mmCIF file of C-alpha atoms in Angstrom:
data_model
loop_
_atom_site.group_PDB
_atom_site.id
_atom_site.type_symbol
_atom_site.label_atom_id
_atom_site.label_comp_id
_atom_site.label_asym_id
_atom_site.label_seq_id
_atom_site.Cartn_x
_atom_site.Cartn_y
_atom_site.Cartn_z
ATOM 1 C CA UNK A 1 127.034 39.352 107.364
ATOM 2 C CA UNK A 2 125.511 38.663 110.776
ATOM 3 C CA UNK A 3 123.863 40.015 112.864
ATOM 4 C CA UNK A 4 121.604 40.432 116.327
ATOM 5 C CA UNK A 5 119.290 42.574 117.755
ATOM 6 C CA UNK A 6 120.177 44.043 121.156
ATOM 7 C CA UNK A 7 117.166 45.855 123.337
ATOM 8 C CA UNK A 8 118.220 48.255 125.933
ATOM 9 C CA UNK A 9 114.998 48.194 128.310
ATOM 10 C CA UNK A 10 113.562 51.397 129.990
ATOM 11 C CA UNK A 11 115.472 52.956 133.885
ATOM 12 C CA UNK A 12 114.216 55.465 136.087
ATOM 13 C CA UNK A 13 115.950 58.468 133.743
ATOM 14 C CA UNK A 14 114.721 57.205 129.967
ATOM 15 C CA UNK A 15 111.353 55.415 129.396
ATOM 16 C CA UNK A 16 111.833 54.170 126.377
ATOM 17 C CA UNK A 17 113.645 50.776 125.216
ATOM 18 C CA UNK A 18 117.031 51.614 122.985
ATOM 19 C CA UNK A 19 117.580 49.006 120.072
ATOM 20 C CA UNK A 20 120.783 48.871 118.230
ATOM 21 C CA UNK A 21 122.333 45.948 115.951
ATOM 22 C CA UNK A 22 125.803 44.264 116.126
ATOM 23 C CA UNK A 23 127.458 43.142 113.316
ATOM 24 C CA UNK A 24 130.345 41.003 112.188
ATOM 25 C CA UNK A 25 131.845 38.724 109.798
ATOM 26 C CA UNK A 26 131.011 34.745 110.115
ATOM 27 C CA UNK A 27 134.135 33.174 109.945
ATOM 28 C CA UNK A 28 136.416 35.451 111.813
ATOM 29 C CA UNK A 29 136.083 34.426 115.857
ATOM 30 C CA UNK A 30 135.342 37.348 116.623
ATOM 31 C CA UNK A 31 131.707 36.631 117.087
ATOM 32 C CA UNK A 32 132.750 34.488 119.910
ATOM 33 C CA UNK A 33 133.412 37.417 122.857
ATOM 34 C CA UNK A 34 133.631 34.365 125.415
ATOM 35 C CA UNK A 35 136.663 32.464 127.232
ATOM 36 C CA UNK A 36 136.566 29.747 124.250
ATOM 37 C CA UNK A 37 137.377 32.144 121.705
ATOM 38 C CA UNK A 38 139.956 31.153 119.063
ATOM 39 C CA UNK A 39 143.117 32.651 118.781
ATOM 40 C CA UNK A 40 142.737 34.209 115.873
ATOM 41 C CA UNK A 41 139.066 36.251 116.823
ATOM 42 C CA UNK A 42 141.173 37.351 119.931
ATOM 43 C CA UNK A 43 144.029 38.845 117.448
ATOM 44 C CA UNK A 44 141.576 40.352 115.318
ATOM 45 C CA UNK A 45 139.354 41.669 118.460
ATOM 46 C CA UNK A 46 142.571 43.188 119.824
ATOM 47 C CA UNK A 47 142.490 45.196 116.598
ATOM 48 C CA UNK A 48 139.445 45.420 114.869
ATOM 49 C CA UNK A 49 137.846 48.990 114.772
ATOM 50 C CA UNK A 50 134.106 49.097 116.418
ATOM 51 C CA UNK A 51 132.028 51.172 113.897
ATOM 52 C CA UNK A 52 129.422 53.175 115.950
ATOM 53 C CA UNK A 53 126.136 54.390 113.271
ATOM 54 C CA UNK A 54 123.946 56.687 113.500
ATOM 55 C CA UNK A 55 121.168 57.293 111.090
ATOM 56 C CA UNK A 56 119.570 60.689 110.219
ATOM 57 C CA UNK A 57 115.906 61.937 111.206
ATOM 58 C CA UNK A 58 112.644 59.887 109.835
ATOM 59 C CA UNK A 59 115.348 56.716 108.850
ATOM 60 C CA UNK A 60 116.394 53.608 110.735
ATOM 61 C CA UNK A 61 119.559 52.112 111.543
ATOM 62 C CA UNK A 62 119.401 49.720 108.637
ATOM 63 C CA UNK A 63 119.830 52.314 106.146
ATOM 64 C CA UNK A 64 123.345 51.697 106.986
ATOM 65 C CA UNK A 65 123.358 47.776 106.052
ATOM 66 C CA UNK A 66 124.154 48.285 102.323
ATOM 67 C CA UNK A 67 127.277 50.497 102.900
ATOM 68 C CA UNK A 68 128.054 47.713 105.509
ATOM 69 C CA UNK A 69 128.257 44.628 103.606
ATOM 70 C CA UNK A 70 132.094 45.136 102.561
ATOM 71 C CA UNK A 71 133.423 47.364 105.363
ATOM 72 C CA UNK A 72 133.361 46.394 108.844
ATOM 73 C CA UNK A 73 135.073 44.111 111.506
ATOM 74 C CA UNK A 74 132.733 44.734 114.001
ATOM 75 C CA UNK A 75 129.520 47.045 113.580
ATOM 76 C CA UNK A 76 127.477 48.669 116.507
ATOM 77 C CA UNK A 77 124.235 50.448 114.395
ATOM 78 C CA UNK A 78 121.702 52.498 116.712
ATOM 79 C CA UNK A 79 118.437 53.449 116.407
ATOM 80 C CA UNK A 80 116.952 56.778 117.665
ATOM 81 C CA UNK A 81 114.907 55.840 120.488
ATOM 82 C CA UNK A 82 111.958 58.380 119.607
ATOM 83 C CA UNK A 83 112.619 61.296 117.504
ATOM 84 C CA UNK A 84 110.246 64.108 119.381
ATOM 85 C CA UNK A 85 113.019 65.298 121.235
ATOM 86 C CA UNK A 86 116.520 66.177 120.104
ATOM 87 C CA UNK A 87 119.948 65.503 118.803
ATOM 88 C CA UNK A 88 121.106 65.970 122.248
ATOM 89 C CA UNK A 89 118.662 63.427 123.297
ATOM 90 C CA UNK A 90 119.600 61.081 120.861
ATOM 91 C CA UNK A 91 123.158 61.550 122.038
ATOM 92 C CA UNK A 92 122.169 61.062 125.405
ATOM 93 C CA UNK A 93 120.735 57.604 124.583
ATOM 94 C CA UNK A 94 123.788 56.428 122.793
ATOM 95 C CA UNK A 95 125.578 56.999 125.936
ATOM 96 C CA UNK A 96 123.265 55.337 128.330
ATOM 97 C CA UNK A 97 123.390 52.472 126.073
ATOM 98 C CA UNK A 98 126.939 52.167 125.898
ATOM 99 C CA UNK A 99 127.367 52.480 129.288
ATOM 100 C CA UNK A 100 125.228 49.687 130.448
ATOM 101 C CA UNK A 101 127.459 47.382 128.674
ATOM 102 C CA UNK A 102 124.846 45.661 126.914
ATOM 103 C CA UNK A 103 124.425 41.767 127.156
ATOM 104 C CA UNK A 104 125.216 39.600 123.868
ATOM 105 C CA UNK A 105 123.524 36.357 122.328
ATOM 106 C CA UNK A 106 126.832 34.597 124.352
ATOM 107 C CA UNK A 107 125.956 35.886 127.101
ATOM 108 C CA UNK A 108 128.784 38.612 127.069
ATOM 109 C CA UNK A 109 128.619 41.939 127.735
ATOM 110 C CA UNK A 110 130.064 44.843 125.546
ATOM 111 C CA UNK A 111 132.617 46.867 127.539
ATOM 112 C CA UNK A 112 132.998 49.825 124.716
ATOM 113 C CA UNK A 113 135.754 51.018 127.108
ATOM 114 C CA UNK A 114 137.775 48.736 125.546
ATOM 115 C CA UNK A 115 136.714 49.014 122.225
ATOM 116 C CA UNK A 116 138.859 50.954 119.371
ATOM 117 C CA UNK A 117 135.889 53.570 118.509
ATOM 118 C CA UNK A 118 135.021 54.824 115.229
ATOM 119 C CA UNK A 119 132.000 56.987 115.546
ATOM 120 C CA UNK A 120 129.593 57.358 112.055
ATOM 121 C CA UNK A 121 126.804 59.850 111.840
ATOM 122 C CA UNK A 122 124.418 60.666 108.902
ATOM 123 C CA UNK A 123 122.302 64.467 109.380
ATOM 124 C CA UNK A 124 121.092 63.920 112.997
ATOM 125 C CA UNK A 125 122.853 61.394 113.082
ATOM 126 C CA UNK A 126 126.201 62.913 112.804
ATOM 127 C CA UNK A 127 125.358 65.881 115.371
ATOM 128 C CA UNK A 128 124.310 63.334 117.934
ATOM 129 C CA UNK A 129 127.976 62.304 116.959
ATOM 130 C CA UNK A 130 129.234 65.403 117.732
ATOM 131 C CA UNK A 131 127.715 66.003 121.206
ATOM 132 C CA UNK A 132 128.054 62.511 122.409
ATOM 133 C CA UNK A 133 131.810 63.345 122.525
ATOM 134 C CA UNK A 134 130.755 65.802 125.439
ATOM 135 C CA UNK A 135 128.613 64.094 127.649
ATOM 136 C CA UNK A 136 130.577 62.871 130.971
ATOM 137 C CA UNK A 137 131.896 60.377 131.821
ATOM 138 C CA UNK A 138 133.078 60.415 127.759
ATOM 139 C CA UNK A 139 134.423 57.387 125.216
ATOM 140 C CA UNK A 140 137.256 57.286 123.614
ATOM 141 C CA UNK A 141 136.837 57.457 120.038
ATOM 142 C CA UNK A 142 140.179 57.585 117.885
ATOM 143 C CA UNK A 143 138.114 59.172 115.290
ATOM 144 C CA UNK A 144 134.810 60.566 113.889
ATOM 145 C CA UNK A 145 133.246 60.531 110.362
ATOM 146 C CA UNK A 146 130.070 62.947 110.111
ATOM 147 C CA UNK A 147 128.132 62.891 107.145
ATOM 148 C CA UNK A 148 126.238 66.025 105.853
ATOM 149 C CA UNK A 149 125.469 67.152 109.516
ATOM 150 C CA UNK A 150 122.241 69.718 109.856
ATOM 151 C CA UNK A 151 124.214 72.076 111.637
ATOM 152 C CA UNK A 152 124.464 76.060 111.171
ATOM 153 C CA UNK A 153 127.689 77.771 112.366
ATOM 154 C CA UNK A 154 125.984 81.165 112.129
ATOM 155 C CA UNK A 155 123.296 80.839 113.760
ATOM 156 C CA UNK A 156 120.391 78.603 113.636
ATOM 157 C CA UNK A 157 117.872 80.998 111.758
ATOM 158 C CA UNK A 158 120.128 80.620 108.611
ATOM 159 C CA UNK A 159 118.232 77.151 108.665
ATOM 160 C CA UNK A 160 114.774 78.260 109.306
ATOM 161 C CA UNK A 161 113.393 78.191 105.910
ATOM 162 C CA UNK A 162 114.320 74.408 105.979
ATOM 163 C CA UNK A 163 113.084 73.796 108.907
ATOM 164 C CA UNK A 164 109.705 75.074 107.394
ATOM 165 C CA UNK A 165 109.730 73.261 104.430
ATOM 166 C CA UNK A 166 111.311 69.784 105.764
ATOM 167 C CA UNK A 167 108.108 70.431 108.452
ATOM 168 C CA UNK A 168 105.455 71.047 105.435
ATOM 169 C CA UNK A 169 106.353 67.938 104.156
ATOM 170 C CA UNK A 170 106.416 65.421 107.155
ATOM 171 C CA UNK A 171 103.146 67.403 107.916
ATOM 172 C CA UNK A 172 101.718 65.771 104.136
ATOM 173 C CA UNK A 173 103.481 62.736 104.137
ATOM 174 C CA UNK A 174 101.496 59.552 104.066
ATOM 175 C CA UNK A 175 101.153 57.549 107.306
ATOM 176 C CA UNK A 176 99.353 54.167 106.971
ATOM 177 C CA UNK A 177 98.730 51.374 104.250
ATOM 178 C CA UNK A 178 96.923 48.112 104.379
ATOM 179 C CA UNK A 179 99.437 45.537 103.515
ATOM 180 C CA UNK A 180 103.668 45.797 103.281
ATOM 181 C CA UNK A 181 102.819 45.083 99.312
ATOM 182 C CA UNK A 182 101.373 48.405 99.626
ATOM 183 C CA UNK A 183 103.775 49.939 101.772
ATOM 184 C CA UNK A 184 105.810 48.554 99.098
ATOM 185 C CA UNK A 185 104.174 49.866 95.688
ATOM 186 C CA UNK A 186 104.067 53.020 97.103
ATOM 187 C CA UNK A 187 107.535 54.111 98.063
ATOM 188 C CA UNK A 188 108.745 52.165 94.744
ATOM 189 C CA UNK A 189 106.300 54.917 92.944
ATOM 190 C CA UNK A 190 107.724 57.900 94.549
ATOM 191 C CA UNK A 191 110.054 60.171 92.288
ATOM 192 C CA UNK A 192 111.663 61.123 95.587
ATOM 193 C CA UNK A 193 112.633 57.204 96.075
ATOM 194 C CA UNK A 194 113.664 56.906 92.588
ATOM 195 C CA UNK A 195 117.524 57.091 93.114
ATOM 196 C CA UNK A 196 117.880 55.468 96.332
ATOM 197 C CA UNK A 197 120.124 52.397 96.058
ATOM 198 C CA UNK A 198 117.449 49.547 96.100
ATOM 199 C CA UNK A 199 118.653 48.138 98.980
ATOM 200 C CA UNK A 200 118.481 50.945 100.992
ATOM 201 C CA UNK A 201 114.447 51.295 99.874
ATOM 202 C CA UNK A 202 113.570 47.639 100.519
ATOM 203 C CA UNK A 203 115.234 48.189 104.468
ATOM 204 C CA UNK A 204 112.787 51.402 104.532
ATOM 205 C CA UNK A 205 110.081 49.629 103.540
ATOM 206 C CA UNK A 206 111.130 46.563 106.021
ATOM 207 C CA UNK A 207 112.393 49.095 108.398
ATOM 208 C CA UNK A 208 110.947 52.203 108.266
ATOM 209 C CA UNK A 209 107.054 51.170 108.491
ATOM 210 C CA UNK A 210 105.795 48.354 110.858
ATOM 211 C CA UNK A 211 102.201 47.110 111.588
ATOM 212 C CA UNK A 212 100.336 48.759 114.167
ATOM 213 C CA UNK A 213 97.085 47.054 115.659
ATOM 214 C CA UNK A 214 95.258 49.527 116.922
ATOM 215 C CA UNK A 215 94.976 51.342 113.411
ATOM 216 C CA UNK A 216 94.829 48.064 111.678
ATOM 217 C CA UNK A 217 97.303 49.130 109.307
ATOM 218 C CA UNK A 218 100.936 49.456 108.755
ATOM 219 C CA UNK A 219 102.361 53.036 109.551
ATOM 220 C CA UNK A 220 105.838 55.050 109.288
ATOM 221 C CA UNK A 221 108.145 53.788 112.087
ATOM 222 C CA UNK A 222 108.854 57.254 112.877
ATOM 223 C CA UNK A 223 105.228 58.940 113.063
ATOM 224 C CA UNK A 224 104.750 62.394 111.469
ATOM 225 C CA UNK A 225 104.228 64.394 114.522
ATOM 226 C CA UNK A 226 108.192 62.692 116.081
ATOM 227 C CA UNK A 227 109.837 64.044 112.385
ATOM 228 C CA UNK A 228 107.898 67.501 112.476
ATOM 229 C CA UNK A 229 109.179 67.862 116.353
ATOM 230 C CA UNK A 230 112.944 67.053 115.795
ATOM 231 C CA UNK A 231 113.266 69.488 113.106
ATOM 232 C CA UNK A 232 111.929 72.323 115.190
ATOM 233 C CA UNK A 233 114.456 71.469 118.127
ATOM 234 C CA UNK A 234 115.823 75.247 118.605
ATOM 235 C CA UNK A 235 119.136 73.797 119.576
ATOM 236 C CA UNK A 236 119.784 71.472 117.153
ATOM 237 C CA UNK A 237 121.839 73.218 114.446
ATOM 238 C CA UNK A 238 124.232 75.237 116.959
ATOM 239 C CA UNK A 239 124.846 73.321 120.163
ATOM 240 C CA UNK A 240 126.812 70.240 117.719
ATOM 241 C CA UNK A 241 129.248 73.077 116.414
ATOM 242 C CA UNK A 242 130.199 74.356 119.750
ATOM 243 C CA UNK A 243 131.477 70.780 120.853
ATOM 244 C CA UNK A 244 133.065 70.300 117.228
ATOM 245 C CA UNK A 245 134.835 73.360 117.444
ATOM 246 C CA UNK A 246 136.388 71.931 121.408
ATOM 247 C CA UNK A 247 136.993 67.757 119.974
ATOM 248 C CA UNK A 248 137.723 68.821 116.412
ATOM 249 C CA UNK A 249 141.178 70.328 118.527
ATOM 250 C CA UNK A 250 142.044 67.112 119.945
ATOM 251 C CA UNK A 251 140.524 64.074 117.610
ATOM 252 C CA UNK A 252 140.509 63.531 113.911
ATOM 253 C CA UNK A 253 137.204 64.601 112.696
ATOM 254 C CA UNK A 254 136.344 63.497 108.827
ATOM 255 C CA UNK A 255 133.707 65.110 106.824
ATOM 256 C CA UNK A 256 131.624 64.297 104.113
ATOM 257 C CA UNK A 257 129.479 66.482 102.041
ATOM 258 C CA UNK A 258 127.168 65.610 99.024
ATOM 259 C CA UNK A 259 128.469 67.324 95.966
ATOM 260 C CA UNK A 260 124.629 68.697 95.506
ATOM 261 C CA UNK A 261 123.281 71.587 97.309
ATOM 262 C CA UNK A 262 119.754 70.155 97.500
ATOM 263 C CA UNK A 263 119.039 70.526 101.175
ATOM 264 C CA UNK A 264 121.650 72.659 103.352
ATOM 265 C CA UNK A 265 122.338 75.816 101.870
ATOM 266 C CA UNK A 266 126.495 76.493 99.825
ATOM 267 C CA UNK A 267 127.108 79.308 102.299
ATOM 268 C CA UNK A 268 126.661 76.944 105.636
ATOM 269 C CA UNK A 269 128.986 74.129 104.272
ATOM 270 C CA UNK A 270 131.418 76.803 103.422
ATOM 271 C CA UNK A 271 131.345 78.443 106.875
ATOM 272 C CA UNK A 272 131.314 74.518 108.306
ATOM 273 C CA UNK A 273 134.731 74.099 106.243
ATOM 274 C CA UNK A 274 135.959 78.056 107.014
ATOM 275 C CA UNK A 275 139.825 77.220 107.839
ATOM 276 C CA UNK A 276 139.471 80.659 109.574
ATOM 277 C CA UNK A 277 136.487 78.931 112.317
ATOM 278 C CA UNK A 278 139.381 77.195 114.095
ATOM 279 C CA UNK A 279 137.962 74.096 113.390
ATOM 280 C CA UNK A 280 140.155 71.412 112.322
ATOM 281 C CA UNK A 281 138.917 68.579 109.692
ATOM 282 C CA UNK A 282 141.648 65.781 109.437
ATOM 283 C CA UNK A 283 139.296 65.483 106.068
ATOM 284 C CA UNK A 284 136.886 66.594 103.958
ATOM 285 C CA UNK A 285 135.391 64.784 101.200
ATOM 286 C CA UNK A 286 132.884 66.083 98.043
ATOM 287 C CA UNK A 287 130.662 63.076 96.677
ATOM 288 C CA UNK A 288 129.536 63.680 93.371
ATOM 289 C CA UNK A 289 126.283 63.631 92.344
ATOM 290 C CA UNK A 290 124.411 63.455 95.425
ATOM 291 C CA UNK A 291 122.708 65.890 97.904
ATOM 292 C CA UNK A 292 122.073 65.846 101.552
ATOM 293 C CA UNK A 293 120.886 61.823 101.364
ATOM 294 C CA UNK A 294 124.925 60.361 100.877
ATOM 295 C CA UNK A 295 124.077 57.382 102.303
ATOM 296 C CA UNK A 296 120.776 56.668 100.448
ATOM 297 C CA UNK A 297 121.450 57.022 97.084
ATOM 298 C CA UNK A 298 122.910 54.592 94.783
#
């Protein structure tokens, strides 16, 4: 699988830089977006399904690398920008990024206009999935697939006590080590890290903590006081199910719930899936023996 890195710098609306990664298959042409590309990448360009990620709060977007290696044409995986803000931000950022037609390696630019779009969303993830449908001027996507989305179709107090204990423990969780073999030794010690697919713990620990020099140590990619700030966005768990009740109507929307009741509470999923909400699922899929973390575990 390859791959390349693809910075989105700073404008006069959004001061940060946006990263995301393209992937695709050596072999196939279709790395080769240029005039001198072979007959068969244009076929399988012409197409190929562009797989949009987007990973959940406190992750990265290669978390999504393992469940990559054996399905994808062409991959698009996002990072959240910064997460002290909200899933509407985060939406927001996908779209400026995807409208500035980011330059390639080539030297090509991505036109996602003419793309066939699949969006993919984990937690945040898959409401920032949700609302980028709704944000003007709007992408086609033939279809979305929204994984275990923190949303609350009654009302966003049903999620409070959540809130408060996903904030206790981003409040306690440990921030800085002194070398990635102890960034390393630690997260493989953690009973919470235990049943993560391996290869989704050794990108966190690649991914999800980098060195910092003004602390002189290495520190979570996503600081405490970013996690503890998107969870208490007011807006979060509502303002996603008001645009998936409108593009549920008029796109195939697939959902996919862990099995496991660890994290969202039964009677939230089973308002999600009422068939009396109006909204439509063109799926939804139970994965046995997980919880809220699909995408993580092995």
């Amino acid at each position: 699988m390859l791959h390349e890195t693809i910075t989105l710098p700073p404008d006069a609306d959004s001061p940060l830089y946006i990263v995301a990664k393209r992937y695709w298959m050596p072999g196939t042409g279709i790395d080769d977006a240029g005039p001198s590309q072979s007959e068969m990448g244009r076929a399988i360009a012409a197409q190929a399904l562009t797989l949009v990620f987007l990973h959940s709060t406190s992750f990265h977007k290669e978390t999504w690398e393992p469940a990559l290696e054996d399905l994808f044409q062409c991959v698009i995986g996002q990072s959240g920008p910064n997460h002290g803000g909200s899933c509407e931000k985060y939406a927001m950022a996908v779209h400026r990024f995807m409208t500035a037609r980011p330059k390639l390696g080539n030297g090509q630019r991505v036109d996602f206009r003419t793309r066939k779009l699949v969006g993919i969303g984990h937690s945040l993830g898959g409401n920032a999935m949700v609302m980028l449908q709704r944000i003007q001027p709007t992408f086609d996507f033939s279809s979305l697939i929204i994984v275990e989305p923190m949303v609350s179709p009654e009302g966003g107090h049903h999620l409070y006590p959540l809130r408060e204990k996903l904030v206790a423990g981003a409040a306690k969780r440990r921030d800085r080590w002194s070398s990635r073999e102890e960034v390393s030794s630690y997260f493989k010690s953690l009973k919470a890290t235990s049943q993560w697919d391996p290869r989704v713990l050794e990108k966190f620990i690649n991914y999800g903590t980098h060195w910092r020099q003004e602390s002189e140590a290495f520190v979570l990619s996503c600081s405490r006081k970013q996690e503890i700030v998107m969870y208490m966005d007011e807006g979060g768990p509502t303002k996603p199910v008001e645009a998936l009740n409108i593009i549920s109507q008029r796109m195939p929307v697939h959902l996919i719930l862990g099995d496991k009741k660890d994290l969202i509470p039964p009677h939230i999923h089973r308002s999600l899936t009422d068939p009396k909400s109006g909204r439509r699922f063109a799926s939804i899929h139970g994965i046995p023996g997980v919880g809220h973390l699909v995408n993580i575990f092995s």
